Each structure stands twice: as C-alpha cells, then as structure tokens.
Amino acid sequence: DPKKKIQEVKKISEKADSLKDILKKMEEDLNKLLLLVPNIPDESVPVGPDPEKNKIMRSWGEIPNFDFSPLTHLELSEHLDIIDFGRASKITGSNFPLFKADGARLERALINFMLDLHTKKHGYTELLVPHIVNRQSMTGTGQLPKLELDMYRLRDDDYFLIPTAEVPVTNIYRDEILEEEDLPLYYTAYTPCYRREAGSYGTETKGLVRVHQFDKVKRVKFVNPEDSYDELESLVRDAEEVLQLLKIPYRVTLLSTEGLSFAASKCYDLEAYAGGIDKWLEVSSCSNFVDFQARRANIRYRKKE
C-alpha cells in the first residue's frame, strides 16, 4: 500500500515550499544589506579620516600673482552681467544658476570644446542619453539605496533625474555580456546633472560652488579588468589636457579613503585654482570602480578563449 509513502512525499513537498519562502526572504534581506556595502579601496589609496590625508600627485601651471585683490566669480558675473542668481532663485529656488548672454555662450562653448576634444583626439564615442532613469539604473551605479535622499525623484513614477551622465551611460550594457575583443569601449556624454544635496556635504553654497543643477561632460570606460588601473591614468590625462588647453592652473589629488565615493575603489580629483577666493576647487573627478558597478548592474564579458 503506497498511501503512507505518498503522504510522506506530500509532507516533504510542503516543507520544501515552506523553506523556499524562508530562503527567498533571507536572500532579499541579504541583498538589501549588500547594497549598503561600499566598494573596497585600492591598496594605493591613502588611509585617513579627513582631506588632510589626500595626496597631491602633481601640479601644472603657475598660480597668478596679482598686485590687486581679484574679484570672485560672483562679483565677476554680476559685473559682466553673465549669470543672474537672483532671478534664477525667483524662477526655481536657491542654488540654481541662470546663465545669460556671454555666460550662456561660454557654457555652450566649453561643452562643445570638451566633446570635440574627447571624440576627435581621445577616442571616445559621443552619446546623447536620457536625463531620467529608473531605479535599477540608479542602483546599478551605486546611487541607490544609500544616496536616495540626495536625488530628485519623480512623484508619479519611480524614476529619477540623473545626478551624472555616468548613470545612463553605464547602464547601456546592464544585464548584457560583452565580447572581450570589443573592449575597451570609451563613451562621453554631455548632460545637465541634478542633485538635491539633502545631506549638504559642505557649507560653501554661494554662487556656482555647490548648485542643484549643473552641466557636465562625462566620460565612461568599459575595459578589461587587467587594464583598469592603466585606463584610469589615461582617463586622468585626458581630463588634464582640457585644463592645459584652457591654461588653467591645476593639481591632481589622490583622494584618501575618507573622500572616496561609495562606488569608487580609487579616485583622482583635478582641482583648479580659483584666484577670487584663493582656493583649489574640484573641477573633475576620475574614478576606477573595478567590478563594483559591473556586478551590481550585471554587466559581464566573455573572454576570447
């Protein structure tokens, strides 16, 4: 009589279904925790709790020595009538710029200059990408879930305004397998960038130092893992050429562990000298994410062999 055995098998099946539900819940909880774990800093990154541990790698150009007190960019923009922060505040709110006349032309010219340099000389392919992305894209590059409060989220859809073109460009190949012979792939894209800055990383918010909308020409590389750190160095050199051609004094700074972004394993900041406030300001940030974003976005590659 098989009835007894049939009942035992049925109980095993019921227990298996119950365990599957438990396992599913555990896996979901585990993934939520893993999404909050940042990338591991490279061994070459200085360890330190403050910017004092940053390492200046090199500098270029001579800091101008004025025999007068130079104007700040706020004073210059008002004097030349090229940026109107007051009316921008009326249109939207604080920390939004309104470029006008030569200010608008200068912004457009700089964007075209950088895109042309990177595409014609440095081998990047230009893209024009969406400015709104879904939650999966933001999670893939590491903005979510940790930095959600700093992002602009749409009310009626689970979409976000991009904080950088890195998000849509990186997610071009989400859930895809690339062929090794197609690597490396270099892309560049101009987009406005939108950041709420809810956490307010710094106290300096006057003028263009920290705004909620700004223009950026972004570069993203998909490369063979073994070449990634050499590719990072060339990424930095390409950005340096922009400042050299513009004749702007700058320095290259290797960020300490305190300054690394959530997703970066190693990062160089290019800091330009601002004479009006006698400070170095970050104007470019070049990072190696190693396999951090690739794993989150499920971007893989197939080796030749």
mmCIF file of C-alpha atoms in Angstrom:
data_model
loop_
_atom_site.group_PDB
_atom_site.id
_atom_site.type_symbol
_atom_site.label_atom_id
_atom_site.label_comp_id
_atom_site.label_asym_id
_atom_site.label_seq_id
_atom_site.Cartn_x
_atom_site.Cartn_y
_atom_site.Cartn_z
ATOM 1 C CA ASP A 1 0.000 0.000 0.000
ATOM 2 C CA PRO A 2 1.729 3.221 -1.186
ATOM 3 C CA LYS A 3 -0.538 5.658 0.685
ATOM 4 C CA LYS A 4 1.852 6.086 3.583
ATOM 5 C CA LYS A 5 4.750 6.871 1.262
ATOM 6 C CA ILE A 6 2.581 9.256 -0.777
ATOM 7 C CA GLN A 7 1.715 11.149 2.420
ATOM 8 C CA GLU A 8 5.392 11.357 3.384
ATOM 9 C CA VAL A 9 6.304 12.717 -0.040
ATOM 10 C CA LYS A 10 3.496 15.279 0.206
ATOM 11 C CA LYS A 11 4.815 16.464 3.572
ATOM 12 C CA ILE A 12 8.325 16.744 2.120
ATOM 13 C CA SER A 13 6.951 18.839 -0.735
ATOM 14 C CA GLU A 14 5.082 21.115 1.680
ATOM 15 C CA LYS A 15 8.201 21.531 3.810
ATOM 16 C CA ALA A 16 10.279 22.307 0.704
ATOM 17 C CA ASP A 17 7.795 25.025 -0.321
ATOM 18 C CA SER A 18 7.954 26.492 3.174
ATOM 19 C CA LEU A 19 11.758 26.520 3.118
ATOM 20 C CA LYS A 20 11.737 28.196 -0.308
ATOM 21 C CA ASP A 21 9.682 31.062 1.112
ATOM 22 C CA ILE A 22 12.078 31.409 4.053
ATOM 23 C CA LEU A 23 15.091 31.296 1.708
ATOM 24 C CA LYS A 24 13.565 33.922 -0.584
ATOM 25 C CA LYS A 25 13.003 36.260 2.366
ATOM 26 C CA MET A 26 16.561 35.691 3.635
ATOM 27 C CA GLU A 27 18.035 36.358 0.188
ATOM 28 C CA GLU A 28 16.041 39.581 -0.118
ATOM 29 C CA ASP A 29 17.242 40.735 3.310
ATOM 30 C CA LEU A 30 20.830 39.789 2.457
ATOM 31 C CA ASN A 31 20.740 41.692 -0.849
ATOM 32 C CA LYS A 32 19.383 44.792 0.905
ATOM 33 C CA LEU A 33 22.350 44.676 3.282
ATOM 34 C CA LEU A 34 24.861 44.026 0.497
ATOM 35 C CA LEU A 35 23.609 47.072 -1.436
ATOM 36 C CA LEU A 36 24.723 49.221 1.523
ATOM 37 C CA VAL A 37 28.302 47.898 1.489
ATOM 38 C CA PRO A 38 30.677 50.319 -0.301
ATOM 39 C CA ASN A 39 33.478 49.377 -2.668
ATOM 40 C CA ILE A 40 36.833 48.273 -1.224
ATOM 41 C CA PRO A 41 39.562 50.950 -1.541
ATOM 42 C CA ASP A 42 42.604 50.020 -3.597
ATOM 43 C CA GLU A 43 45.813 49.395 -1.634
ATOM 44 C CA SER A 44 47.381 52.532 -3.140
ATOM 45 C CA VAL A 45 44.695 54.794 -1.631
ATOM 46 C CA PRO A 46 45.888 56.782 1.432
ATOM 47 C CA VAL A 47 44.045 55.802 4.614
ATOM 48 C CA GLY A 48 42.656 58.708 6.580
ATOM 49 C CA PRO A 49 39.558 60.233 8.171
ATOM 50 C CA ASP A 50 39.929 63.708 6.638
ATOM 51 C CA PRO A 51 41.064 65.517 3.468
ATOM 52 C CA GLU A 52 44.447 66.204 5.068
ATOM 53 C CA LYS A 53 45.371 62.632 4.102
ATOM 54 C CA ASN A 54 44.781 63.347 0.383
ATOM 55 C CA LYS A 55 47.986 63.075 -1.650
ATOM 56 C CA ILE A 56 48.917 65.747 -4.204
ATOM 57 C CA MET A 57 50.398 63.813 -7.130
ATOM 58 C CA ARG A 58 51.417 66.683 -9.421
ATOM 59 C CA SER A 59 50.508 70.210 -10.426
ATOM 60 C CA TRP A 60 50.528 72.203 -13.649
ATOM 61 C CA GLY A 61 50.696 75.882 -14.449
ATOM 62 C CA GLU A 62 51.663 78.875 -12.366
ATOM 63 C CA ILE A 63 49.310 80.452 -9.867
ATOM 64 C CA PRO A 64 48.906 84.094 -10.938
ATOM 65 C CA ASN A 65 50.426 86.624 -8.584
ATOM 66 C CA PHE A 66 48.134 89.676 -8.642
ATOM 67 C CA ASP A 67 49.094 93.100 -7.349
ATOM 68 C CA PHE A 68 45.413 93.650 -6.532
ATOM 69 C CA SER A 69 42.588 91.651 -4.946
ATOM 70 C CA PRO A 70 40.912 89.642 -7.738
ATOM 71 C CA LEU A 71 37.138 89.508 -7.885
ATOM 72 C CA THR A 72 35.245 86.333 -7.036
ATOM 73 C CA HIS A 73 33.189 84.623 -9.744
ATOM 74 C CA LEU A 74 30.078 86.044 -8.065
ATOM 75 C CA GLU A 75 31.405 89.614 -8.401
ATOM 76 C CA LEU A 76 32.655 88.990 -11.938
ATOM 77 C CA SER A 77 29.360 87.501 -13.113
ATOM 78 C CA GLU A 78 27.465 90.495 -11.722
ATOM 79 C CA HIS A 79 29.917 92.982 -13.222
ATOM 80 C CA LEU A 80 29.809 91.301 -16.661
ATOM 81 C CA ASP A 81 26.083 90.514 -16.385
ATOM 82 C CA ILE A 82 26.577 86.855 -17.410
ATOM 83 C CA ILE A 83 24.966 84.950 -14.505
ATOM 84 C CA ASP A 84 21.809 86.001 -12.654
ATOM 85 C CA PHE A 85 21.427 84.096 -9.384
ATOM 86 C CA GLY A 86 18.670 86.372 -8.072
ATOM 87 C CA ARG A 87 16.231 85.742 -10.917
ATOM 88 C CA ALA A 88 17.139 82.039 -11.011
ATOM 89 C CA SER A 89 16.094 81.896 -7.353
ATOM 90 C CA LYS A 90 12.780 83.522 -8.311
ATOM 91 C CA ILE A 91 12.230 81.008 -11.127
ATOM 92 C CA THR A 92 13.063 77.927 -9.040
ATOM 93 C CA GLY A 93 14.826 78.452 -5.733
ATOM 94 C CA SER A 94 18.270 78.914 -4.233
ATOM 95 C CA ASN A 95 21.348 77.252 -5.726
ATOM 96 C CA PHE A 96 20.166 77.305 -9.337
ATOM 97 C CA PRO A 97 22.099 79.414 -11.896
ATOM 98 C CA LEU A 98 20.697 81.432 -14.796
ATOM 99 C CA PHE A 99 23.382 81.947 -17.438
ATOM 100 C CA LYS A 100 22.795 84.820 -19.870
ATOM 101 C CA ALA A 101 24.434 86.431 -22.887
ATOM 102 C CA ASP A 102 28.176 85.674 -22.906
ATOM 103 C CA GLY A 103 27.722 83.428 -19.855
ATOM 104 C CA ALA A 104 25.385 81.145 -21.786
ATOM 105 C CA ARG A 105 27.660 81.233 -24.847
ATOM 106 C CA LEU A 106 30.696 80.393 -22.697
ATOM 107 C CA GLU A 107 28.915 77.403 -21.128
ATOM 108 C CA ARG A 108 27.882 76.097 -24.557
ATOM 109 C CA ALA A 109 31.367 76.680 -25.976
ATOM 110 C CA LEU A 110 33.052 74.773 -23.142
ATOM 111 C CA ILE A 111 30.695 71.815 -23.628
ATOM 112 C CA ASN A 112 31.399 71.672 -27.368
ATOM 113 C CA PHE A 113 35.134 72.112 -26.798
ATOM 114 C CA MET A 114 35.319 69.164 -24.386
ATOM 115 C CA LEU A 115 33.134 66.865 -26.507
ATOM 116 C CA ASP A 116 35.163 67.627 -29.632
ATOM 117 C CA LEU A 117 38.464 67.072 -27.823
ATOM 118 C CA HIS A 118 37.420 63.726 -26.351
ATOM 119 C CA THR A 119 35.807 62.393 -29.541
ATOM 120 C CA LYS A 120 38.308 63.635 -32.128
ATOM 121 C CA LYS A 121 41.547 63.161 -30.167
ATOM 122 C CA HIS A 122 40.959 60.797 -27.253
ATOM 123 C CA GLY A 123 38.855 58.145 -28.995
ATOM 124 C CA TYR A 124 35.532 58.487 -27.159
ATOM 125 C CA THR A 125 32.165 57.922 -28.816
ATOM 126 C CA GLU A 126 29.650 60.684 -28.117
ATOM 127 C CA LEU A 127 26.236 59.765 -26.718
ATOM 128 C CA LEU A 128 23.055 61.738 -26.105
ATOM 129 C CA VAL A 129 21.323 59.973 -23.227
ATOM 130 C CA PRO A 130 18.037 60.200 -21.270
ATOM 131 C CA HIS A 131 18.072 62.605 -18.323
ATOM 132 C CA ILE A 132 15.576 60.438 -16.428
ATOM 133 C CA VAL A 133 16.431 56.882 -15.342
ATOM 134 C CA ASN A 134 14.724 54.068 -13.462
ATOM 135 C CA ARG A 135 15.527 52.660 -10.037
ATOM 136 C CA GLN A 136 17.501 49.707 -11.452
ATOM 137 C CA SER A 137 19.875 52.077 -13.248
ATOM 138 C CA MET A 138 20.467 54.173 -10.121
ATOM 139 C CA THR A 139 21.059 51.016 -8.086
ATOM 140 C CA GLY A 140 23.470 49.623 -10.675
ATOM 141 C CA THR A 141 25.860 52.573 -10.405
ATOM 142 C CA GLY A 142 25.583 52.829 -6.619
ATOM 143 C CA GLN A 143 23.468 55.940 -6.036
ATOM 144 C CA LEU A 144 20.681 53.813 -4.561
ATOM 145 C CA PRO A 145 19.760 52.932 -1.947
ATOM 146 C CA LYS A 146 22.384 54.843 0.082
ATOM 147 C CA LEU A 147 22.052 58.286 -1.553
ATOM 148 C CA GLU A 148 18.346 58.355 -2.384
ATOM 149 C CA LEU A 149 17.711 61.465 -0.277
ATOM 150 C CA ASP A 150 20.247 63.376 -2.384
ATOM 151 C CA MET A 151 18.442 62.518 -5.626
ATOM 152 C CA TYR A 152 15.487 64.152 -7.359
ATOM 153 C CA ARG A 153 12.738 61.534 -7.639
ATOM 154 C CA LEU A 154 9.624 61.943 -9.774
ATOM 155 C CA ARG A 155 6.357 61.930 -7.871
ATOM 156 C CA ASP A 156 4.172 59.765 -10.121
ATOM 157 C CA ASP A 157 6.799 57.334 -11.464
ATOM 158 C CA ASP A 158 9.687 55.521 -9.806
ATOM 159 C CA TYR A 159 12.125 57.498 -11.951
ATOM 160 C CA PHE A 160 14.982 59.830 -11.027
ATOM 161 C CA LEU A 161 16.633 62.878 -12.600
ATOM 162 C CA ILE A 162 20.233 61.871 -13.289
ATOM 163 C CA PRO A 163 22.920 63.107 -10.860
ATOM 164 C CA THR A 164 25.524 62.465 -13.597
ATOM 165 C CA ALA A 165 25.628 61.013 -17.136
ATOM 166 C CA GLU A 166 27.575 58.122 -15.607
ATOM 167 C CA VAL A 167 24.239 56.531 -14.653
ATOM 168 C CA PRO A 168 22.617 56.203 -18.099
ATOM 169 C CA VAL A 169 25.932 55.551 -19.885
ATOM 170 C CA THR A 170 26.987 52.738 -17.529
ATOM 171 C CA ASN A 171 23.563 51.129 -17.718
ATOM 172 C CA ILE A 172 23.680 50.862 -21.506
ATOM 173 C CA TYR A 173 25.088 47.366 -21.006
ATOM 174 C CA ARG A 174 23.140 46.353 -17.889
ATOM 175 C CA ASP A 175 22.273 42.634 -17.982
ATOM 176 C CA GLU A 176 24.391 42.158 -21.113
ATOM 177 C CA ILE A 177 27.508 40.157 -21.989
ATOM 178 C CA LEU A 178 30.265 42.000 -23.873
ATOM 179 C CA GLU A 179 32.874 40.263 -26.011
ATOM 180 C CA GLU A 180 36.485 40.737 -24.907
ATOM 181 C CA GLU A 181 37.564 41.693 -28.431
ATOM 182 C CA ASP A 182 35.129 44.638 -28.300
ATOM 183 C CA LEU A 183 36.888 46.124 -25.263
ATOM 184 C CA PRO A 184 37.819 48.793 -24.418
ATOM 185 C CA LEU A 185 34.743 50.926 -25.057
ATOM 186 C CA TYR A 186 35.047 54.670 -24.452
ATOM 187 C CA TYR A 187 31.971 56.919 -24.207
ATOM 188 C CA THR A 188 31.426 60.589 -23.500
ATOM 189 C CA ALA A 189 28.168 62.468 -22.976
ATOM 190 C CA TYR A 190 27.068 65.947 -22.051
ATOM 191 C CA THR A 191 24.094 66.262 -19.703
ATOM 192 C CA PRO A 192 22.745 68.581 -17.071
ATOM 193 C CA CYS A 193 23.119 66.966 -13.643
ATOM 194 C CA TYR A 194 20.584 67.236 -10.829
ATOM 195 C CA ARG A 195 21.369 66.782 -7.124
ATOM 196 C CA ARG A 196 19.276 67.743 -4.121
ATOM 197 C CA GLU A 197 22.330 67.745 -1.837
ATOM 198 C CA ALA A 198 19.988 66.859 1.035
ATOM 199 C CA GLY A 199 22.952 65.715 3.112
ATOM 200 C CA SER A 200 24.761 69.016 2.394
ATOM 201 C CA TYR A 201 28.337 67.752 2.090
ATOM 202 C CA GLY A 202 29.789 71.201 2.640
ATOM 203 C CA THR A 203 28.964 74.614 3.986
ATOM 204 C CA GLU A 204 30.072 76.573 0.906
ATOM 205 C CA THR A 205 26.977 77.051 -1.213
ATOM 206 C CA LYS A 206 27.418 80.533 -2.699
ATOM 207 C CA GLY A 207 27.421 81.005 -6.447
ATOM 208 C CA LEU A 208 28.481 78.017 -8.527
ATOM 209 C CA VAL A 209 30.440 76.209 -5.813
ATOM 210 C CA ARG A 210 27.513 73.935 -4.925
ATOM 211 C CA VAL A 211 24.362 74.036 -7.039
ATOM 212 C CA HIS A 212 21.410 71.714 -7.628
ATOM 213 C CA GLN A 213 21.719 71.778 -11.422
ATOM 214 C CA PHE A 214 24.999 71.915 -13.307
ATOM 215 C CA ASP A 215 26.408 70.942 -16.709
ATOM 216 C CA LYS A 216 28.971 68.196 -17.097
ATOM 217 C CA VAL A 217 30.786 66.346 -19.860
ATOM 218 C CA LYS A 218 31.200 62.803 -18.545
ATOM 219 C CA ARG A 219 33.483 60.011 -19.752
ATOM 220 C CA VAL A 220 32.882 56.308 -19.042
ATOM 221 C CA LYS A 221 35.122 53.379 -19.950
ATOM 222 C CA PHE A 222 34.281 49.670 -20.179
ATOM 223 C CA VAL A 223 37.643 47.901 -20.107
ATOM 224 C CA ASN A 224 39.346 44.573 -19.493
ATOM 225 C CA PRO A 225 39.783 44.151 -15.702
ATOM 226 C CA GLU A 226 43.542 43.693 -16.040
ATOM 227 C CA ASP A 227 43.838 47.081 -17.746
ATOM 228 C CA SER A 228 41.568 49.100 -15.470
ATOM 229 C CA TYR A 229 44.197 50.983 -13.470
ATOM 230 C CA ASP A 230 46.197 51.915 -16.586
ATOM 231 C CA GLU A 231 42.916 53.097 -18.120
ATOM 232 C CA LEU A 232 42.278 55.221 -15.018
ATOM 233 C CA GLU A 233 45.610 57.003 -15.505
ATOM 234 C CA SER A 234 44.799 57.777 -19.156
ATOM 235 C CA LEU A 235 41.339 58.970 -18.074
ATOM 236 C CA VAL A 236 43.070 61.483 -15.787
ATOM 237 C CA ARG A 237 45.488 62.595 -18.508
ATOM 238 C CA ASP A 238 42.607 63.254 -20.926
ATOM 239 C CA ALA A 239 40.943 65.467 -18.305
ATOM 240 C CA GLU A 240 44.233 67.262 -17.608
ATOM 241 C CA GLU A 241 44.552 68.198 -21.272
ATOM 242 C CA VAL A 242 41.271 70.119 -21.036
ATOM 243 C CA LEU A 243 42.699 72.350 -18.289
ATOM 244 C CA GLN A 244 46.068 72.705 -20.020
ATOM 245 C CA LEU A 245 44.449 73.880 -23.252
ATOM 246 C CA LEU A 246 42.370 76.362 -21.236
ATOM 247 C CA LYS A 247 45.574 77.473 -19.444
ATOM 248 C CA ILE A 248 44.039 76.962 -16.008
ATOM 249 C CA PRO A 249 46.484 76.075 -13.200
ATOM 250 C CA TYR A 250 45.510 72.811 -11.528
ATOM 251 C CA ARG A 251 46.722 69.978 -9.356
ATOM 252 C CA VAL A 252 45.973 66.247 -9.362
ATOM 253 C CA THR A 253 44.980 64.892 -5.947
ATOM 254 C CA LEU A 254 44.683 61.235 -4.953
ATOM 255 C CA LEU A 255 41.767 61.054 -2.535
ATOM 256 C CA SER A 256 42.116 59.313 0.813
ATOM 257 C CA THR A 257 39.623 56.702 1.985
ATOM 258 C CA GLU A 258 37.529 59.458 3.608
ATOM 259 C CA GLY A 259 36.975 61.197 0.278
ATOM 260 C CA LEU A 260 36.172 58.144 -1.854
ATOM 261 C CA SER A 261 32.662 57.897 -3.224
ATOM 262 C CA PHE A 262 30.522 54.916 -2.254
ATOM 263 C CA ALA A 263 31.245 53.086 -5.528
ATOM 264 C CA ALA A 264 34.900 54.032 -6.157
ATOM 265 C CA SER A 265 37.976 51.946 -5.425
ATOM 266 C CA LYS A 266 40.393 54.743 -6.339
ATOM 267 C CA CYS A 267 39.805 58.361 -7.299
ATOM 268 C CA TYR A 268 41.796 61.338 -8.528
ATOM 269 C CA ASP A 269 40.388 64.848 -8.282
ATOM 270 C CA LEU A 270 41.573 67.606 -10.598
ATOM 271 C CA GLU A 271 41.469 70.852 -8.653
ATOM 272 C CA ALA A 272 41.656 74.206 -10.406
ATOM 273 C CA TYR A 273 42.971 77.297 -8.684
ATOM 274 C CA ALA A 274 40.311 79.960 -8.061
ATOM 275 C CA GLY A 275 42.075 83.283 -7.554
ATOM 276 C CA GLY A 276 38.996 85.162 -6.320
ATOM 277 C CA ILE A 277 38.740 83.013 -3.196
ATOM 278 C CA ASP A 278 42.356 81.752 -3.142
ATOM 279 C CA LYS A 279 41.261 78.112 -3.048
ATOM 280 C CA TRP A 280 41.569 74.901 -5.042
ATOM 281 C CA LEU A 281 38.189 73.712 -6.350
ATOM 282 C CA GLU A 282 37.394 70.274 -7.742
ATOM 283 C CA VAL A 283 36.561 70.507 -11.452
ATOM 284 C CA SER A 284 36.958 66.858 -12.453
ATOM 285 C CA SER A 285 36.794 63.535 -10.673
ATOM 286 C CA CYS A 286 38.242 60.366 -12.237
ATOM 287 C CA SER A 287 37.476 57.032 -10.571
ATOM 288 C CA ASN A 288 38.071 53.332 -11.024
ATOM 289 C CA PHE A 289 35.090 51.293 -9.835
ATOM 290 C CA VAL A 290 36.798 47.965 -10.715
ATOM 291 C CA ASP A 291 33.989 45.339 -10.787
ATOM 292 C CA PHE A 292 31.700 47.093 -8.277
ATOM 293 C CA GLN A 293 29.243 48.617 -10.728
ATOM 294 C CA ALA A 294 29.609 45.728 -13.169
ATOM 295 C CA ARG A 295 28.392 43.290 -10.510
ATOM 296 C CA ARG A 296 25.518 45.494 -9.375
ATOM 297 C CA ALA A 297 24.389 46.098 -12.968
ATOM 298 C CA ASN A 298 25.141 42.508 -14.067
ATOM 299 C CA ILE A 299 27.496 43.661 -16.843
ATOM 300 C CA ARG A 300 29.710 40.765 -17.893
ATOM 301 C CA TYR A 301 32.242 39.971 -20.591
ATOM 302 C CA ARG A 302 33.211 36.778 -22.401
ATOM 303 C CA LYS A 303 36.937 36.112 -22.719
ATOM 304 C CA LYS A 304 38.282 35.141 -26.138
ATOM 305 C CA GLU A 305 39.263 31.646 -25.028
#
